[in-house]
JSON list of C-alpha atoms in Angstrom, two decimals:
[
{"chain": "A", "resi": 9, "resn": "MET", "atom": "CA", "xyz": [4.48, 28.43, -49.71]},
{"chain": "A", "resi": 10, "resn": "ILE", "atom": "CA", "xyz": [1.97, 29.97, -47.28]},
{"chain": "A", "resi": 11, "resn": "ARG", "atom": "CA", "xyz": [0.18, 26.64, -46.92]},
{"chain": "A", "resi": 12, "resn": "LEU", "atom": "CA", "xyz": [3.45, 24.90, -46.07]},
{"chain": "A", "resi": 13, "resn": "ALA", "atom": "CA", "xyz": [4.26, 27.49, -43.40]},
{"chain": "A", "resi": 14, "resn": "LEU", "atom": "CA", "xyz": [0.76, 27.15, -41.95]},
{"chain": "A", "resi": 15, "resn": "LEU", "atom": "CA", "xyz": [1.01, 23.36, -41.86]},
{"chain": "A", "resi": 16, "resn": "LEU", "atom": "CA", "xyz": [4.38, 23.55, -40.11]},
{"chain": "A", "resi": 17, "resn": "ALA", "atom": "CA", "xyz": [3.01, 25.99, -37.52]},
{"chain": "A", "resi": 18, "resn": "LEU", "atom": "CA", "xyz": [-0.01, 23.79, -36.85]},
{"chain": "A", "resi": 19, "resn": "SER", "atom": "CA", "xyz": [2.09, 20.65, -36.61]},
{"chain": "A", "resi": 20, "resn": "LEU", "atom": "CA", "xyz": [4.36, 22.10, -33.91]},
{"chain": "A", "resi": 21, "resn": "PRO", "atom": "CA", "xyz": [3.66, 20.60, -30.50]},
{"chain": "A", "resi": 22, "resn": "ALA", "atom": "CA", "xyz": [1.88, 22.85, -28.01]},
{"chain": "A", "resi": 23, "resn": "THR", "atom": "CA", "xyz": [5.03, 23.02, -25.90]},
{"chain": "A", "resi": 24, "resn": "ALA", "atom": "CA", "xyz": [6.85, 24.73, -28.76]},
{"chain": "A", "resi": 25, "resn": "GLN", "atom": "CA", "xyz": [4.63, 27.77, -28.31]},
{"chain": "A", "resi": 26, "resn": "GLU", "atom": "CA", "xyz": [5.99, 30.19, -25.76]},
{"chain": "A", "resi": 27, "resn": "GLY", "atom": "CA", "xyz": [4.01, 31.22, -22.74]},
{"chain": "A", "resi": 28, "resn": "LEU", "atom": "CA", "xyz": [2.98, 30.26, -19.24]},
{"chain": "A", "resi": 29, "resn": "ARG", "atom": "CA", "xyz": [0.36, 27.51, -18.88]},
{"chain": "A", "resi": 30, "resn": "TYR", "atom": "CA", "xyz": [-2.10, 27.86, -16.00]},
{"chain": "A", "resi": 31, "resn": "ARG", "atom": "CA", "xyz": [-4.96, 25.86, -14.49]},
{"chain": "A", "resi": 32, "resn": "MET", "atom": "CA", "xyz": [-7.74, 27.82, -12.81]},
{"chain": "A", "resi": 33, "resn": "GLN", "atom": "CA", "xyz": [-10.53, 26.55, -10.57]},
{"chain": "A", "resi": 34, "resn": "MET", "atom": "CA", "xyz": [-13.31, 28.65, -9.07]},
{"chain": "A", "resi": 35, "resn": "TRP", "atom": "CA", "xyz": [-15.89, 27.43, -6.53]},
{"chain": "A", "resi": 36, "resn": "LEU", "atom": "CA", "xyz": [-19.15, 29.36, -6.29]},
{"chain": "A", "resi": 37, "resn": "ARG", "atom": "CA", "xyz": [-20.82, 29.37, -2.88]},
{"chain": "A", "resi": 38, "resn": "GLY", "atom": "CA", "xyz": [-23.11, 26.36, -2.46]},
{"chain": "A", "resi": 39, "resn": "GLU", "atom": "CA", "xyz": [-21.56, 24.42, -5.37]},
{"chain": "A", "resi": 40, "resn": "THR", "atom": "CA", "xyz": [-19.49, 21.29, -4.78]},
{"chain": "A", "resi": 41, "resn": "ALA", "atom": "CA", "xyz": [-17.76, 21.12, -8.16]},
{"chain": "A", "resi": 42, "resn": "PRO", "atom": "CA", "xyz": [-15.57, 24.00, -9.36]},
{"chain": "A", "resi": 43, "resn": "LEU", "atom": "CA", "xyz": [-15.67, 25.81, -12.67]},
{"chain": "A", "resi": 44, "resn": "GLU", "atom": "CA", "xyz": [-12.35, 25.01, -14.31]},
{"chain": "A", "resi": 45, "resn": "THR", "atom": "CA", "xyz": [-10.22, 25.98, -17.29]},
{"chain": "A", "resi": 46, "resn": "ARG", "atom": "CA", "xyz": [-6.67, 25.78, -18.55]},
{"chain": "A", "resi": 47, "resn": "PHE", "atom": "CA", "xyz": [-5.13, 28.69, -20.40]},
{"chain": "A", "resi": 48, "resn": "ARG", "atom": "CA", "xyz": [-1.85, 30.04, -21.69]},
{"chain": "A", "resi": 49, "resn": "LEU", "atom": "CA", "xyz": [-0.49, 33.51, -20.97]},
{"chain": "A", "resi": 50, "resn": "VAL", "atom": "CA", "xyz": [1.23, 34.86, -24.07]},
{"chain": "A", "resi": 51, "resn": "ALA", "atom": "CA", "xyz": [3.25, 38.07, -24.14]},
{"chain": "A", "resi": 52, "resn": "THR", "atom": "CA", "xyz": [2.16, 40.82, -26.53]},
{"chain": "A", "resi": 53, "resn": "GLU", "atom": "CA", "xyz": [4.38, 43.56, -27.92]},
{"chain": "A", "resi": 54, "resn": "GLY", "atom": "CA", "xyz": [4.42, 46.99, -26.38]},
{"chain": "A", "resi": 55, "resn": "THR", "atom": "CA", "xyz": [2.56, 49.84, -27.96]},
{"chain": "A", "resi": 56, "resn": "THR", "atom": "CA", "xyz": [4.50, 52.29, -30.06]},
{"chain": "A", "resi": 57, "resn": "SER", "atom": "CA", "xyz": [3.86, 56.00, -30.18]},
{"chain": "A", "resi": 58, "resn": "HIS", "atom": "CA", "xyz": [3.88, 58.18, -33.28]},
{"chain": "A", "resi": 59, "resn": "ASN", "atom": "CA", "xyz": [6.11, 60.73, -31.54]},
{"chain": "A", "resi": 60, "resn": "ARG", "atom": "CA", "xyz": [9.50, 61.56, -32.93]},
{"chain": "A", "resi": 61, "resn": "VAL", "atom": "CA", "xyz": [11.18, 60.24, -29.76]},
{"chain": "A", "resi": 62, "resn": "LYS", "atom": "CA", "xyz": [10.33, 56.55, -29.34]},
{"chain": "A", "resi": 63, "resn": "LYS", "atom": "CA", "xyz": [10.29, 55.71, -25.64]},
{"chain": "A", "resi": 64, "resn": "PRO", "atom": "CA", "xyz": [10.38, 52.04, -24.69]},
{"chain": "A", "resi": 65, "resn": "ARG", "atom": "CA", "xyz": [6.91, 50.81, -23.78]},
{"chain": "A", "resi": 66, "resn": "MET", "atom": "CA", "xyz": [5.89, 47.85, -21.68]},
{"chain": "A", "resi": 67, "resn": "GLY", "atom": "CA", "xyz": [4.15, 44.99, -23.38]},
{"chain": "A", "resi": 68, "resn": "GLY", "atom": "CA", "xyz": [1.04, 43.21, -22.30]},
{"chain": "A", "resi": 69, "resn": "TRP", "atom": "CA", "xyz": [-0.42, 39.76, -22.23]},
{"chain": "A", "resi": 70, "resn": "ARG", "atom": "CA", "xyz": [-3.08, 37.77, -23.96]},
{"chain": "A", "resi": 71, "resn": "LEU", "atom": "CA", "xyz": [-4.85, 34.76, -22.42]},
{"chain": "A", "resi": 72, "resn": "GLU", "atom": "CA", "xyz": [-5.70, 31.80, -24.65]},
{"chain": "A", "resi": 73, "resn": "ALA", "atom": "CA", "xyz": [-8.08, 29.19, -23.21]},
{"chain": "A", "resi": 74, "resn": "ASP", "atom": "CA", "xyz": [-7.91, 25.54, -24.16]},
{"chain": "A", "resi": 75, "resn": "ARG", "atom": "CA", "xyz": [-11.53, 25.05, -25.23]},
{"chain": "A", "resi": 76, "resn": "GLY", "atom": "CA", "xyz": [-11.17, 21.26, -25.08]},
{"chain": "A", "resi": 77, "resn": "GLN", "atom": "CA", "xyz": [-10.50, 21.25, -21.34]},
{"chain": "A", "resi": 78, "resn": "GLY", "atom": "CA", "xyz": [-12.40, 22.54, -18.35]},
{"chain": "A", "resi": 79, "resn": "THR", "atom": "CA", "xyz": [-16.02, 23.37, -17.64]},
{"chain": "A", "resi": 80, "resn": "PRO", "atom": "CA", "xyz": [-17.96, 23.93, -20.90]},
{"chain": "A", "resi": 81, "resn": "TYR", "atom": "CA", "xyz": [-19.01, 27.53, -21.60]},
{"chain": "A", "resi": 82, "resn": "SER", "atom": "CA", "xyz": [-17.11, 28.91, -18.60]},
{"chain": "A", "resi": 83, "resn": "GLN", "atom": "CA", "xyz": [-13.88, 30.04, -20.29]},
{"chain": "A", "resi": 84, "resn": "ALA", "atom": "CA", "xyz": [-14.94, 33.67, -20.83]},
{"chain": "A", "resi": 85, "resn": "LEU", "atom": "CA", "xyz": [-16.02, 34.06, -17.19]},
{"chain": "A", "resi": 86, "resn": "LEU", "atom": "CA", "xyz": [-12.85, 32.45, -15.84]},
{"chain": "A", "resi": 87, "resn": "LEU", "atom": "CA", "xyz": [-10.47, 34.31, -18.17]},
{"chain": "A", "resi": 88, "resn": "GLY", "atom": "CA", "xyz": [-12.13, 37.58, -17.18]},
{"chain": "A", "resi": 89, "resn": "ARG", "atom": "CA", "xyz": [-11.32, 36.79, -13.55]},
{"chain": "A", "resi": 90, "resn": "ALA", "atom": "CA", "xyz": [-7.83, 35.47, -14.38]},
{"chain": "A", "resi": 91, "resn": "GLU", "atom": "CA", "xyz": [-6.81, 38.77, -16.00]},
{"chain": "A", "resi": 92, "resn": "ARG", "atom": "CA", "xyz": [-7.14, 40.43, -12.58]},
{"chain": "A", "resi": 93, "resn": "LEU", "atom": "CA", "xyz": [-5.20, 37.70, -10.75]},
{"chain": "A", "resi": 94, "resn": "LEU", "atom": "CA", "xyz": [-1.92, 37.64, -12.64]},
{"chain": "A", "resi": 95, "resn": "TYR", "atom": "CA", "xyz": [1.49, 39.11, -11.91]},
{"chain": "A", "resi": 96, "resn": "LEU", "atom": "CA", "xyz": [4.08, 39.64, -14.66]},
{"chain": "A", "resi": 97, "resn": "ALA", "atom": "CA", "xyz": [6.47, 42.37, -13.57]},
{"chain": "A", "resi": 98, "resn": "GLY", "atom": "CA", "xyz": [9.70, 43.02, -11.76]},
{"chain": "A", "resi": 99, "resn": "PRO", "atom": "CA", "xyz": [10.02, 42.84, -7.99]},
{"chain": "A", "resi": 100, "resn": "SER", "atom": "CA", "xyz": [7.88, 45.28, -5.99]},
{"chain": "A", "resi": 101, "resn": "PRO", "atom": "CA", "xyz": [8.09, 46.38, -2.33]},
{"chain": "A", "resi": 102, "resn": "GLN", "atom": "CA", "xyz": [5.59, 43.62, -1.45]},
{"chain": "A", "resi": 103, "resn": "THR", "atom": "CA", "xyz": [7.75, 40.82, -2.93]},
{"chain": "A", "resi": 104, "resn": "HIS", "atom": "CA", "xyz": [10.63, 39.05, -1.21]},
{"chain": "A", "resi": 105, "resn": "ALA", "atom": "CA", "xyz": [13.13, 36.52, -2.56]},
{"chain": "A", "resi": 106, "resn": "GLU", "atom": "CA", "xyz": [13.05, 33.14, -0.82]},
{"chain": "A", "resi": 107, "resn": "PRO", "atom": "CA", "xyz": [16.02, 30.74, -0.45]},
{"chain": "A", "resi": 108, "resn": "ILE", "atom": "CA", "xyz": [14.28, 28.01, -2.47]},
{"chain": "A", "resi": 109, "resn": "ALA", "atom": "CA", "xyz": [13.59, 27.14, -6.10]},
{"chain": "A", "resi": 110, "resn": "LEU", "atom": "CA", "xyz": [10.90, 25.20, -7.97]},
{"chain": "A", "resi": 111, "resn": "ARG", "atom": "CA", "xyz": [11.52, 22.87, -10.88]},
{"chain": "A", "resi": 112, "resn": "PHE", "atom": "CA", "xyz": [9.46, 23.05, -14.08]},
{"chain": "A", "resi": 113, "resn": "GLY", "atom": "CA", "xyz": [10.73, 20.27, -16.32]},
{"chain": "A", "resi": 114, "resn": "PRO", "atom": "CA", "xyz": [14.46, 20.88, -16.82]},
{"chain": "A", "resi": 115, "resn": "ARG", "atom": "CA", "xyz": [14.29, 24.43, -15.43]},
{"chain": "A", "resi": 116, "resn": "SER", "atom": "CA", "xyz": [14.79, 25.46, -11.85]},
{"chain": "A", "resi": 117, "resn": "VAL", "atom": "CA", "xyz": [13.34, 28.90, -11.04]},
{"chain": "A", "resi": 118, "resn": "PRO", "atom": "CA", "xyz": [13.81, 31.04, -7.90]},
{"chain": "A", "resi": 119, "resn": "VAL", "atom": "CA", "xyz": [10.78, 31.48, -5.63]},
{"chain": "A", "resi": 120, "resn": "TRP", "atom": "CA", "xyz": [9.51, 34.81, -4.33]},
{"chain": "A", "resi": 121, "resn": "SER", "atom": "CA", "xyz": [6.86, 35.48, -1.69]},
{"chain": "A", "resi": 122, "resn": "LEU", "atom": "CA", "xyz": [4.24, 38.20, -1.79]},
{"chain": "A", "resi": 123, "resn": "GLU", "atom": "CA", "xyz": [2.94, 39.97, 1.31]},
{"chain": "A", "resi": 124, "resn": "MET", "atom": "CA", "xyz": [-0.80, 39.54, 1.85]},
{"chain": "A", "resi": 125, "resn": "PRO", "atom": "CA", "xyz": [-3.02, 42.40, 3.04]},
{"chain": "A", "resi": 126, "resn": "LYS", "atom": "CA", "xyz": [-4.35, 41.87, 6.59]},
{"chain": "A", "resi": 127, "resn": "GLY", "atom": "CA", "xyz": [-7.66, 40.06, 6.91]},
{"chain": "A", "resi": 128, "resn": "LEU", "atom": "CA", "xyz": [-7.33, 38.19, 3.64]},
{"chain": "A", "resi": 129, "resn": "HIS", "atom": "CA", "xyz": [-7.42, 34.38, 3.59]},
{"chain": "A", "resi": 130, "resn": "ALA", "atom": "CA", "xyz": [-5.07, 33.95, 0.64]},
{"chain": "A", "resi": 131, "resn": "SER", "atom": "CA", "xyz": [-1.59, 32.77, -0.24]},
{"chain": "A", "resi": 132, "resn": "THR", "atom": "CA", "xyz": [0.57, 33.34, -3.27]},
{"chain": "A", "resi": 133, "resn": "VAL", "atom": "CA", "xyz": [3.87, 32.18, -4.68]},
{"chain": "A", "resi": 134, "resn": "LEU", "atom": "CA", "xyz": [5.77, 33.98, -7.44]},
{"chain": "A", "resi": 135, "resn": "VAL", "atom": "CA", "xyz": [8.62, 32.58, -9.53]},
{"chain": "A", "resi": 136, "resn": "GLU", "atom": "CA", "xyz": [11.39, 34.36, -11.42]},
{"chain": "A", "resi": 137, "resn": "VAL", "atom": "CA", "xyz": [10.79, 33.23, -15.02]},
{"chain": "A", "resi": 138, "resn": "ALA", "atom": "CA", "xyz": [13.55, 35.48, -16.43]},
{"chain": "A", "resi": 139, "resn": "PRO", "atom": "CA", "xyz": [16.16, 37.68, -14.76]},
{"chain": "A", "resi": 140, "resn": "GLY", "atom": "CA", "xyz": [14.25, 40.36, -12.86]},
{"chain": "A", "resi": 141, "resn": "LEU", "atom": "CA", "xyz": [10.85, 39.15, -14.14]},
{"chain": "A", "resi": 142, "resn": "LEU", "atom": "CA", "xyz": [8.40, 37.57, -11.71]},
{"chain": "A", "resi": 143, "resn": "ALA", "atom": "CA", "xyz": [5.25, 35.65, -12.63]},
{"chain": "A", "resi": 144, "resn": "LEU", "atom": "CA", "xyz": [2.46, 34.23, -10.52]},
{"chain": "A", "resi": 145, "resn": "CYS", "atom": "CA", "xyz": [3.03, 30.56, -9.73]},
{"chain": "A", "resi": 146, "resn": "ASP", "atom": "CA", "xyz": [0.25, 29.79, -7.23]},
{"chain": "A", "resi": 147, "resn": "LEU", "atom": "CA", "xyz": [-2.72, 31.67, -5.84]},
{"chain": "A", "resi": 148, "resn": "SER", "atom": "CA", "xyz": [-5.22, 30.26, -3.36]},
{"chain": "A", "resi": 149, "resn": "ALA", "atom": "CA", "xyz": [-7.96, 32.38, -1.77]},
{"chain": "A", "resi": 150, "resn": "ARG", "atom": "CA", "xyz": [-11.06, 31.67, 0.35]},
{"chain": "A", "resi": 151, "resn": "PHE", "atom": "CA", "xyz": [-13.93, 34.09, 0.92]},
{"chain": "A", "resi": 152, "resn": "GLU", "atom": "CA", "xyz": [-16.28, 34.24, 3.91]},
{"chain": "A", "resi": 153, "resn": "GLN", "atom": "CA", "xyz": [-19.06, 36.09, 2.08]},
{"chain": "A", "resi": 154, "resn": "GLY", "atom": "CA", "xyz": [-20.30, 36.75, -1.44]},
{"chain": "A", "resi": 155, "resn": "ASP", "atom": "CA", "xyz": [-20.98, 34.46, -4.39]},
{"chain": "A", "resi": 156, "resn": "LEU", "atom": "CA", "xyz": [-17.35, 33.37, -4.71]},
{"chain": "A", "resi": 157, "resn": "ALA", "atom": "CA", "xyz": [-16.27, 30.80, -2.10]},
{"chain": "A", "resi": 158, "resn": "ARG", "atom": "CA", "xyz": [-12.79, 29.84, -3.27]},
{"chain": "A", "resi": 159, "resn": "ILE", "atom": "CA", "xyz": [-10.40, 30.38, -6.16]},
{"chain": "A", "resi": 160, "resn": "GLU", "atom": "CA", "xyz": [-7.21, 28.53, -7.16]},
{"chain": "A", "resi": 161, "resn": "LEU", "atom": "CA", "xyz": [-4.73, 29.44, -9.90]},
{"chain": "A", "resi": 162, "resn": "HIS", "atom": "CA", "xyz": [-1.64, 27.30, -10.56]},
{"chain": "A", "resi": 163, "resn": "LEU", "atom": "CA", "xyz": [1.22, 27.56, -13.04]},
{"chain": "A", "resi": 164, "resn": "GLU", "atom": "CA", "xyz": [1.50, 24.13, -14.67]},
{"chain": "A", "resi": 165, "resn": "SER", "atom": "CA", "xyz": [4.35, 24.66, -17.09]},
{"chain": "A", "resi": 166, "resn": "LEU", "atom": "CA", "xyz": [6.78, 27.15, -18.57]},
{"chain": "A", "resi": 167, "resn": "ASP", "atom": "CA", "xyz": [6.63, 26.75, -22.33]},
{"chain": "A", "resi": 168, "resn": "GLY", "atom": "CA", "xyz": [9.47, 29.18, -22.75]},
{"chain": "A", "resi": 169, "resn": "SER", "atom": "CA", "xyz": [9.91, 32.66, -21.34]},
{"chain": "A", "resi": 170, "resn": "GLY", "atom": "CA", "xyz": [12.15, 34.27, -23.96]},
{"chain": "A", "resi": 171, "resn": "SER", "atom": "CA", "xyz": [9.38, 36.51, -25.25]},
{"chain": "A", "resi": 172, "resn": "LEU", "atom": "CA", "xyz": [8.05, 37.49, -21.81]},
{"chain": "A", "resi": 173, "resn": "ALA", "atom": "CA", "xyz": [8.58, 41.02, -20.55]},
{"chain": "A", "resi": 174, "resn": "PRO", "atom": "CA", "xyz": [7.10, 43.14, -17.78]},
{"chain": "A", "resi": 175, "resn": "ALA", "atom": "CA", "xyz": [3.51, 43.90, -18.69]},
{"chain": "A", "resi": 176, "resn": "GLU", "atom": "CA", "xyz": [1.91, 47.33, -18.47]},
{"chain": "A", "resi": 177, "resn": "ALA", "atom": "CA", "xyz": [-0.75, 45.90, -16.11]},
{"chain": "A", "resi": 178, "resn": "GLY", "atom": "CA", "xyz": [1.70, 43.39, -14.68]},
{"chain": "A", "resi": 179, "resn": "THR", "atom": "CA", "xyz": [0.98, 44.14, -11.02]},
{"chain": "A", "resi": 180, "resn": "VAL", "atom": "CA", "xyz": [-2.83, 44.02, -11.29]},
{"chain": "A", "resi": 181, "resn": "LEU", "atom": "CA", "xyz": [-2.83, 41.18, -8.72]},
{"chain": "A", "resi": 182, "resn": "LEU", "atom": "CA", "xyz": [-1.72, 43.64, -6.02]},
{"chain": "A", "resi": 183, "resn": "SER", "atom": "CA", "xyz": [-4.78, 45.88, -6.49]},
{"chain": "A", "resi": 184, "resn": "THR", "atom": "CA", "xyz": [-7.06, 42.82, -6.61]},
{"chain": "A", "resi": 185, "resn": "LEU", "atom": "CA", "xyz": [-5.67, 41.60, -3.27]},
{"chain": "A", "resi": 186, "resn": "ARG", "atom": "CA", "xyz": [-6.17, 45.05, -1.71]},
{"chain": "A", "resi": 187, "resn": "SER", "atom": "CA", "xyz": [-9.75, 45.12, -3.02]},
{"chain": "A", "resi": 188, "resn": "TRP", "atom": "CA", "xyz": [-10.45, 41.64, -1.61]},
{"chain": "A", "resi": 189, "resn": "ALA", "atom": "CA", "xyz": [-9.02, 42.65, 1.78]},
{"chain": "A", "resi": 190, "resn": "GLN", "atom": "CA", "xyz": [-11.18, 45.77, 1.84]},
{"chain": "A", "resi": 191, "resn": "GLU", "atom": "CA", "xyz": [-14.30, 43.71, 1.02]},
{"chain": "A", "resi": 192, "resn": "ALA", "atom": "CA", "xyz": [-13.37, 41.22, 3.77]},
{"chain": "A", "resi": 193, "resn": "ARG", "atom": "CA", "xyz": [-13.30, 44.08, 6.32]},
{"chain": "A", "resi": 194, "resn": "GLN", "atom": "CA", "xyz": [-16.82, 45.21, 5.38]},
{"chain": "A", "resi": 195, "resn": "ASP", "atom": "CA", "xyz": [-19.54, 44.29, 7.87]},
{"chain": "A", "resi": 196, "resn": "PRO", "atom": "CA", "xyz": [-21.99, 42.04, 5.94]},
{"chain": "A", "resi": 197, "resn": "GLU", "atom": "CA", "xyz": [-25.00, 43.50, 7.78]},
{"chain": "A", "resi": 198, "resn": "ASP", "atom": "CA", "xyz": [-24.69, 47.19, 7.04]},
{"chain": "A", "resi": 199, "resn": "GLY", "atom": "CA", "xyz": [-21.64, 47.54, 4.79]},
{"chain": "A", "resi": 200, "resn": "SER", "atom": "CA", "xyz": [-19.63, 49.45, 7.43]},
{"chain": "A", "resi": 201, "resn": "THR", "atom": "CA", "xyz": [-15.95, 48.76, 7.87]},
{"chain": "A", "resi": 202, "resn": "VAL", "atom": "CA", "xyz": [-15.06, 46.35, 10.67]},
{"chain": "A", "resi": 203, "resn": "ARG", "atom": "CA", "xyz": [-12.35, 47.81, 12.92]}
]
């Protein structure tokens, strides 16, 4: 019985598994070809407390790389970066609904913009994957200094969003953008802040 269930699970097409499928590319300074990977963001259940009163907890996410695609031996490095570049939460003061939608297969999803900190050469697009739940759709950033020259992250497909929920670290992208903007304002010669 267990073998049959396992065989059925393994025989399901990849699109039957729920999650958001992304493609990530990262160019290191001086390199012409990017490091690249494809991965799936899968929702994880929220933590439960042992208290008598059970308060609802936010869930999280898990990233699963497709080892057969992308730059060999780079998945761990790229997924480590990707964890700090994702958004899976409700609207925040920095997000704004746009009067357009994007189509992913048969689904049409509303588009949201995200305000960029000043001095940052980056752009983002968010999409509403479920009512009141935004996810990163596109991120593109260029850097004037440091080892990292450019990074691109694109949502390729929605393999279902029924299990997705706001993640506990769902707005980590916002702090990453602030950190990048602060680094961009640093004077490369002495580390002082450029005014």
